[in-house]
Amino acid sequence: MIRDAFRRFAARTALAFGSPWAFGCAVLIVLAWAVTGPYFNYSDAWQLVINTGTTIGTFLLVFVLQNTQIRDTKALNLKLDELLRAIDGARTGLVNVEKLPDDELDRLCHELERLGRIAGVPAIEATADSAVAAISATTERAKAAVESALPAGARTG
């Protein structure tokens, strides 16, 4: 019950504090603080107000944002895992890959970059269009490799 209430609170808070209105309010607060500087002779107490306010705000928002980020990441991973399970030929061993140690993740990353280079997509220049083209090209090469491995009578093309 507390977890669910905090999840709802965190989601609403993250949405509210991520809005242009919240940014505008923050700018207005900083401007109001700056304008009052001469009135308080730029005293230590005047500076302490903004320092304390921003520190407390940042401290509390870290927990709110961390909660929403963890939840969004879990949901995204579940969706991707389901897609991996649903697609024939997909490497279902990549399901829950986020739980692997860093060195294993690095190894997989290098393997996927190597496969991308084989498909003709430089890792740095990869875009959505070039990735789709690379997947299509890889699929066509894989089909051609399978076709060439089949006996002559079994070929479809």
PDB file of C-alpha atoms in Angstrom:
ATOM      1  CA  MET A   1       0.000   0.000   0.000  1.00  0.00           C
ATOM      2  CA  ILE A   2       2.804   2.434   0.868  1.00  0.00           C
ATOM      3  CA  ARG A   3       4.780   1.341  -2.198  1.00  0.00           C
ATOM      4  CA  ASP A   4       1.797   1.924  -4.481  1.00  0.00           C
ATOM      5  CA  ALA A   5       1.066   5.315  -2.922  1.00  0.00           C
ATOM      6  CA  PHE A   6       4.720   6.356  -3.330  1.00  0.00           C
ATOM      7  CA  ARG A   7       4.725   5.122  -6.947  1.00  0.00           C
ATOM      8  CA  ARG A   8       1.703   7.299  -7.749  1.00  0.00           C
ATOM      9  CA  PHE A   9       3.203  10.250  -5.868  1.00  0.00           C
ATOM     10  CA  ALA A  10       6.570   9.827  -7.611  1.00  0.00           C
ATOM     11  CA  ALA A  11       4.981   9.573 -11.064  1.00  0.00           C
ATOM     12  CA  ARG A  12       2.866  12.709 -10.530  1.00  0.00           C
ATOM     13  CA  THR A  13       5.769  14.612  -8.985  1.00  0.00           C
ATOM     14  CA  ALA A  14       8.191  13.675 -11.769  1.00  0.00           C
ATOM     15  CA  LEU A  15       5.619  14.697 -14.365  1.00  0.00           C
ATOM     16  CA  ALA A  16       4.919  18.003 -12.610  1.00  0.00           C
ATOM     17  CA  PHE A  17       8.557  18.911 -11.955  1.00  0.00           C
ATOM     18  CA  GLY A  18       9.514  17.963 -15.505  1.00  0.00           C
ATOM     19  CA  SER A  19       7.078  20.440 -17.017  1.00  0.00           C
ATOM     20  CA  PRO A  20       7.867  23.827 -18.545  1.00  0.00           C
ATOM     21  CA  TRP A  21       5.670  25.410 -15.836  1.00  0.00           C
ATOM     22  CA  ALA A  22       7.846  23.981 -13.075  1.00  0.00           C
ATOM     23  CA  PHE A  23      10.953  25.263 -14.815  1.00  0.00           C
ATOM     24  CA  GLY A  24       9.359  28.697 -15.152  1.00  0.00           C
ATOM     25  CA  CYS A  25       8.482  28.706 -11.437  1.00  0.00           C
ATOM     26  CA  ALA A  26      12.055  27.744 -10.559  1.00  0.00           C
ATOM     27  CA  VAL A  27      13.385  30.609 -12.685  1.00  0.00           C
ATOM     28  CA  LEU A  28      10.980  33.015 -10.973  1.00  0.00           C
ATOM     29  CA  ILE A  29      12.102  31.818  -7.530  1.00  0.00           C
ATOM     30  CA  VAL A  30      15.750  32.346  -8.440  1.00  0.00           C
ATOM     31  CA  LEU A  31      14.987  35.786  -9.877  1.00  0.00           C
ATOM     32  CA  ALA A  32      13.018  36.756  -6.749  1.00  0.00           C
ATOM     33  CA  TRP A  33      15.914  35.576  -4.602  1.00  0.00           C
ATOM     34  CA  ALA A  34      18.425  37.541  -6.715  1.00  0.00           C
ATOM     35  CA  VAL A  35      16.295  40.702  -6.613  1.00  0.00           C
ATOM     36  CA  THR A  36      16.158  40.554  -2.799  1.00  0.00           C
ATOM     37  CA  GLY A  37      19.965  40.426  -2.597  1.00  0.00           C
ATOM     38  CA  PRO A  38      20.462  44.182  -2.178  1.00  0.00           C
ATOM     39  CA  TYR A  39      17.697  44.331   0.448  1.00  0.00           C
ATOM     40  CA  PHE A  40      19.546  41.749   2.561  1.00  0.00           C
ATOM     41  CA  ASN A  41      23.002  43.189   1.670  1.00  0.00           C
ATOM     42  CA  TYR A  42      23.895  39.876   0.015  1.00  0.00           C
ATOM     43  CA  SER A  43      24.333  38.439   3.508  1.00  0.00           C
ATOM     44  CA  ASP A  44      25.334  34.925   4.407  1.00  0.00           C
ATOM     45  CA  ALA A  45      21.773  34.219   5.524  1.00  0.00           C
ATOM     46  CA  TRP A  46      20.470  35.416   2.138  1.00  0.00           C
ATOM     47  CA  GLN A  47      22.841  33.021   0.352  1.00  0.00           C
ATOM     48  CA  LEU A  48      21.974  30.231   2.776  1.00  0.00           C
ATOM     49  CA  VAL A  49      18.292  30.459   1.798  1.00  0.00           C
ATOM     50  CA  ILE A  50      18.920  29.516  -1.842  1.00  0.00           C
ATOM     51  CA  ASN A  51      21.622  26.981  -0.980  1.00  0.00           C
ATOM     52  CA  THR A  52      19.436  25.216   1.580  1.00  0.00           C
ATOM     53  CA  GLY A  53      16.346  25.308  -0.625  1.00  0.00           C
ATOM     54  CA  THR A  54      18.091  23.866  -3.660  1.00  0.00           C
ATOM     55  CA  THR A  55      19.914  21.238  -1.617  1.00  0.00           C
ATOM     56  CA  ILE A  56      16.744  19.980   0.060  1.00  0.00           C
ATOM     57  CA  GLY A  57      14.821  20.056  -3.215  1.00  0.00           C
ATOM     58  CA  THR A  58      17.547  18.162  -5.049  1.00  0.00           C
ATOM     59  CA  PHE A  59      17.877  15.613  -2.247  1.00  0.00           C
ATOM     60  CA  LEU A  60      14.157  14.801  -2.268  1.00  0.00           C
ATOM     61  CA  LEU A  61      13.782  14.799  -6.045  1.00  0.00           C
ATOM     62  CA  VAL A  62      16.624  12.290  -6.423  1.00  0.00           C
ATOM     63  CA  PHE A  63      14.439   9.665  -4.728  1.00  0.00           C
ATOM     64  CA  VAL A  64      11.375  10.560  -6.747  1.00  0.00           C
ATOM     65  CA  LEU A  65      13.224  10.493 -10.057  1.00  0.00           C
ATOM     66  CA  GLN A  66      15.114   7.321  -9.180  1.00  0.00           C
ATOM     67  CA  ASN A  67      11.824   5.594  -8.428  1.00  0.00           C
ATOM     68  CA  THR A  68      10.255   6.613 -11.725  1.00  0.00           C
ATOM     69  CA  GLN A  69      13.414   5.748 -13.685  1.00  0.00           C
ATOM     70  CA  ILE A  70      13.645   2.271 -12.155  1.00  0.00           C
ATOM     71  CA  ARG A  71       9.968   1.650 -12.865  1.00  0.00           C
ATOM     72  CA  ASP A  72      10.220   2.877 -16.463  1.00  0.00           C
ATOM     73  CA  THR A  73      13.340   0.776 -17.053  1.00  0.00           C
ATOM     74  CA  LYS A  74      11.645  -2.344 -15.684  1.00  0.00           C
ATOM     75  CA  ALA A  75       8.595  -1.767 -17.882  1.00  0.00           C
ATOM     76  CA  LEU A  76      10.752  -1.185 -20.959  1.00  0.00           C
ATOM     77  CA  ASN A  77      12.802  -4.312 -20.284  1.00  0.00           C
ATOM     78  CA  LEU A  78       9.630  -6.374 -19.884  1.00  0.00           C
ATOM     79  CA  LYS A  79       8.308  -5.094 -23.202  1.00  0.00           C
ATOM     80  CA  LEU A  80      11.593  -5.834 -24.967  1.00  0.00           C
ATOM     81  CA  ASP A  81      11.794  -9.290 -23.366  1.00  0.00           C
ATOM     82  CA  GLU A  82       8.292 -10.060 -24.597  1.00  0.00           C
ATOM     83  CA  LEU A  83       9.258  -8.986 -28.113  1.00  0.00           C
ATOM     84  CA  LEU A  84      12.319 -11.237 -27.996  1.00  0.00           C
ATOM     85  CA  ARG A  85      10.162 -14.160 -26.918  1.00  0.00           C
ATOM     86  CA  ALA A  86       7.601 -13.477 -29.668  1.00  0.00           C
ATOM     87  CA  ILE A  87       9.988 -13.163 -32.628  1.00  0.00           C
ATOM     88  CA  ASP A  88      11.117 -16.379 -34.288  1.00  0.00           C
ATOM     89  CA  GLY A  89      14.886 -16.469 -34.620  1.00  0.00           C
ATOM     90  CA  ALA A  90      15.497 -13.830 -31.954  1.00  0.00           C
ATOM     91  CA  ARG A  91      18.145 -14.661 -29.410  1.00  0.00           C
ATOM     92  CA  THR A  92      15.995 -15.234 -26.351  1.00  0.00           C
ATOM     93  CA  GLY A  93      19.208 -15.543 -24.352  1.00  0.00           C
ATOM     94  CA  LEU A  94      19.195 -11.749 -24.338  1.00  0.00           C
ATOM     95  CA  VAL A  95      16.087 -11.743 -22.131  1.00  0.00           C
ATOM     96  CA  ASN A  96      17.103 -10.299 -18.744  1.00  0.00           C
ATOM     97  CA  VAL A  97      20.493  -9.305 -20.161  1.00  0.00           C
ATOM     98  CA  GLU A  98      20.515  -6.338 -17.772  1.00  0.00           C
ATOM     99  CA  LYS A  99      21.287  -8.770 -14.945  1.00  0.00           C
ATOM    100  CA  LEU A 100      24.602  -9.897 -16.492  1.00  0.00           C
ATOM    101  CA  PRO A 101      27.941  -8.715 -15.085  1.00  0.00           C
ATOM    102  CA  ASP A 102      29.520  -5.679 -16.753  1.00  0.00           C
ATOM    103  CA  ASP A 103      32.242  -7.685 -18.517  1.00  0.00           C
ATOM    104  CA  GLU A 104      29.609  -9.941 -20.106  1.00  0.00           C
ATOM    105  CA  LEU A 105      27.571  -6.898 -21.183  1.00  0.00           C
ATOM    106  CA  ASP A 106      30.714  -5.414 -22.746  1.00  0.00           C
ATOM    107  CA  ARG A 107      31.363  -8.691 -24.590  1.00  0.00           C
ATOM    108  CA  LEU A 108      27.805  -8.723 -25.961  1.00  0.00           C
ATOM    109  CA  CYS A 109      28.084  -5.075 -26.952  1.00  0.00           C
ATOM    110  CA  HIS A 110      31.266  -5.764 -28.910  1.00  0.00           C
ATOM    111  CA  GLU A 111      29.634  -8.796 -30.545  1.00  0.00           C
ATOM    112  CA  LEU A 112      26.616  -6.757 -31.658  1.00  0.00           C
ATOM    113  CA  GLU A 113      28.888  -3.979 -32.961  1.00  0.00           C
ATOM    114  CA  ARG A 114      30.871  -6.607 -34.905  1.00  0.00           C
ATOM    115  CA  LEU A 115      27.649  -8.006 -36.384  1.00  0.00           C
ATOM    116  CA  GLY A 116      26.618  -4.463 -37.299  1.00  0.00           C
ATOM    117  CA  ARG A 117      29.925  -3.899 -39.105  1.00  0.00           C
ATOM    118  CA  ILE A 118      29.471  -7.193 -40.969  1.00  0.00           C
ATOM    119  CA  ALA A 119      26.030  -5.975 -41.985  1.00  0.00           C
ATOM    120  CA  GLY A 120      27.606  -2.725 -43.183  1.00  0.00           C
ATOM    121  CA  VAL A 121      26.514  -0.412 -40.382  1.00  0.00           C
ATOM    122  CA  PRO A 122      29.353   1.403 -38.611  1.00  0.00           C
ATOM    123  CA  ALA A 123      28.451   1.547 -34.905  1.00  0.00           C
ATOM    124  CA  ILE A 124      28.918   5.306 -34.572  1.00  0.00           C
ATOM    125  CA  GLU A 125      26.960   6.166 -37.700  1.00  0.00           C
ATOM    126  CA  ALA A 126      24.058   3.842 -36.988  1.00  0.00           C
ATOM    127  CA  THR A 127      20.683   5.506 -37.416  1.00  0.00           C
ATOM    128  CA  ALA A 128      17.208   4.044 -37.464  1.00  0.00           C
ATOM    129  CA  ASP A 129      17.234   3.955 -41.284  1.00  0.00           C
ATOM    130  CA  SER A 130      20.676   2.370 -41.528  1.00  0.00           C
ATOM    131  CA  ALA A 131      19.800  -0.132 -38.791  1.00  0.00           C
ATOM    132  CA  VAL A 132      16.681  -1.217 -40.696  1.00  0.00           C
ATOM    133  CA  ALA A 133      18.723  -1.499 -43.881  1.00  0.00           C
ATOM    134  CA  ALA A 134      21.373  -3.532 -42.045  1.00  0.00           C
ATOM    135  CA  ILE A 135      18.773  -5.884 -40.611  1.00  0.00           C
ATOM    136  CA  SER A 136      17.266  -6.361 -44.070  1.00  0.00           C
ATOM    137  CA  ALA A 137      20.689  -6.954 -45.602  1.00  0.00           C
ATOM    138  CA  THR A 138      21.644  -9.412 -42.865  1.00  0.00           C
ATOM    139  CA  THR A 139      18.360 -11.263 -43.313  1.00  0.00           C
ATOM    140  CA  GLU A 140      18.906 -11.489 -47.067  1.00  0.00           C
ATOM    141  CA  ARG A 141      22.493 -12.741 -46.571  1.00  0.00           C
ATOM    142  CA  ALA A 142      21.260 -15.309 -44.045  1.00  0.00           C
ATOM    143  CA  LYS A 143      18.574 -16.506 -46.486  1.00  0.00           C
ATOM    144  CA  ALA A 144      21.164 -16.728 -49.254  1.00  0.00           C
ATOM    145  CA  ALA A 145      23.506 -18.705 -46.994  1.00  0.00           C
ATOM    146  CA  VAL A 146      20.720 -21.141 -46.087  1.00  0.00           C
ATOM    147  CA  GLU A 147      19.672 -21.466 -49.731  1.00  0.00           C
ATOM    148  CA  SER A 148      23.244 -22.182 -50.839  1.00  0.00           C
ATOM    149  CA  ALA A 149      23.593 -24.853 -48.162  1.00  0.00           C
ATOM    150  CA  LEU A 150      20.470 -26.703 -49.327  1.00  0.00           C
ATOM    151  CA  PRO A 151      20.676 -29.444 -51.940  1.00  0.00           C
ATOM    152  CA  ALA A 152      19.869 -28.215 -55.458  1.00  0.00           C
ATOM    153  CA  GLY A 153      16.403 -29.844 -55.540  1.00  0.00           C
ATOM    154  CA  ALA A 154      15.372 -28.305 -52.230  1.00  0.00           C
ATOM    155  CA  ARG A 155      16.068 -24.683 -53.204  1.00  0.00           C
ATOM    156  CA  THR A 156      13.103 -22.367 -53.556  1.00  0.00           C
ATOM    157  CA  GLY A 157      14.589 -19.625 -55.635  1.00  0.00           C
TER     158      GLY A 157
END
